[in-house]
Amino acid sequence: MSEPKPVPTDSVHDNDSTKKETPSEEQVAVSGVPSALDLTSYHEHNAGRLVIDPEEAKIEFGESVAQKLKLTKDGKTVLWPQPADDPEDPQNWSDFRKHVQLVIVTLAAIIPDFDSGIGIASIFALAQQYDTTTGVINNLTSNWSIFLLGWGGIFAVMLMRKYGRLPVLFWSQLLAMGFLIGCTFAPNLKTFTAMRCLNAFFATCPQVTGLFVVTDLFPFHLQARKLNIWTMGFIMSPFLSPFLFGFLVARTTWRWAYGIGSMYSAVVLGLIILFGEETVYDRKLVNPNPMGNKSGILARIQLLVGVTGARMAKYRSSWKHVVLGCLNIVWRPHLLMILWFEALLFGFSIGINVTNAVFLGTPPPVGYGFSQFAVAGVYGTPIVAVLIGEILGRYFNDWVMRFCIRRNKGVFEAESRLWTCYIALPLYICGFVLIGAALQNHLSVGALIMGWGIAEVATMINTVAVYAYCNDCFPQAQGEISALVNLARTLGGFSVAYFQVPWATKNGALQTFGVESAIVAGLFLLVVPALQLTGRSLRSRFSF
């Protein structure tokens, strides 16, 4: 059993005078455990290594500290973070109240890629409407909107650090809905392009809010399972709109597709207004709620629009820490390595989503020459695949976590999350090679469906593992982690549509998809085993 490292005194959070002090080095006992252990922040300072078993806690912390630890109802698991003795601590909320917030943020996380995917269903109709080609529509609208999905999350996290989760979610979704309405009625291609790009920039907020909300609400041992639900939402979302609206656009104008997308945004916005709650709990403050608990319509409006958040901003991280938050962690080797791997793995799967409409709709020998109805039907494949991936990932991630904790004598190490990637990679390679062979050799559409489905199952399983690993390594920076993973996957995917179809047309789809899967396999071999071998020392040197 490895020795726990001393609690460091530096943090991404601002060292405000109202915050509880971190034990100094003089307070650290010989065992490495602070003699005056601050249970409110221990899980953050011991990044990637947590004592989960109560019996092991007695050995590491001593009987007196272990008796103070709060456990699950069955008494078998130590809760991290330790809930405060306050019913308003989100960790103490009822399961129903927690899951309402999880459902809302998951429904909201569907919006960004769902809106982006409407363009896939409408690509041929848009090209006809604006008298141009599908390539121009992809390059001007789909690719750049995907690019902006990543950058919007960086700015959203900065604001959420200062003003809270709820007001930023509310305003971002309100603005995104307005720009989607602008897409619906755009009179020309320039206006449509501008509206679609602005929609993507603001809509992306829930794709970084989810990790914040999950860690705000749920203890460590449940977080991977809940992340699976939220991740399922935004991985499935780019396939939902091509599937649903492909049939619609074949019957009527593409403007109805964007109009219905606007209606869905309005429904989610209504849920945020009526049932959304602020999940941030400033547990490091002596008084986590210096504004007091206020009720009534006025207090609700102030919470929703950000007045309450603006008043709380002075108690939270400084603007310097907020603005430099992502830069402060992105260079750290273990994070940079796994982001590089995830960027291309997820990015190539984004490319499939954007270009498959072209492959399926283009006449032979390049594509299948399917009708609009047939193309829409095929887009049901990844939806089912993501649901399968959610079920597999839910149980496999939990099993891996429990097995590794038992093997490690009751202590969790973050690198155990990466064992899931060993399941995802073979599936990913099989899926991509089968897609390439089906497109190049015009195999049965069943082969294409199987390949696409297998690839998306792999993407779902791997992405949850990456989110969980990064969150475990940097528990003080959930928002920044979420923003960087979101940026990595969009940067890895937005440019794929530029080269995938021309490459496949010139050299064959089997070479295209085979090389892409080979690149991901090579990165896996370079990154994942190395992190499992050196991750503990990298966390010790480069985590907070």
XYZ file of C-alpha atoms in Angstrom, residues 29 50 128:
3
model
C 1.961 13.437 10.798
C -8.984 8.060 -1.932
C -30.779 23.475 -52.827
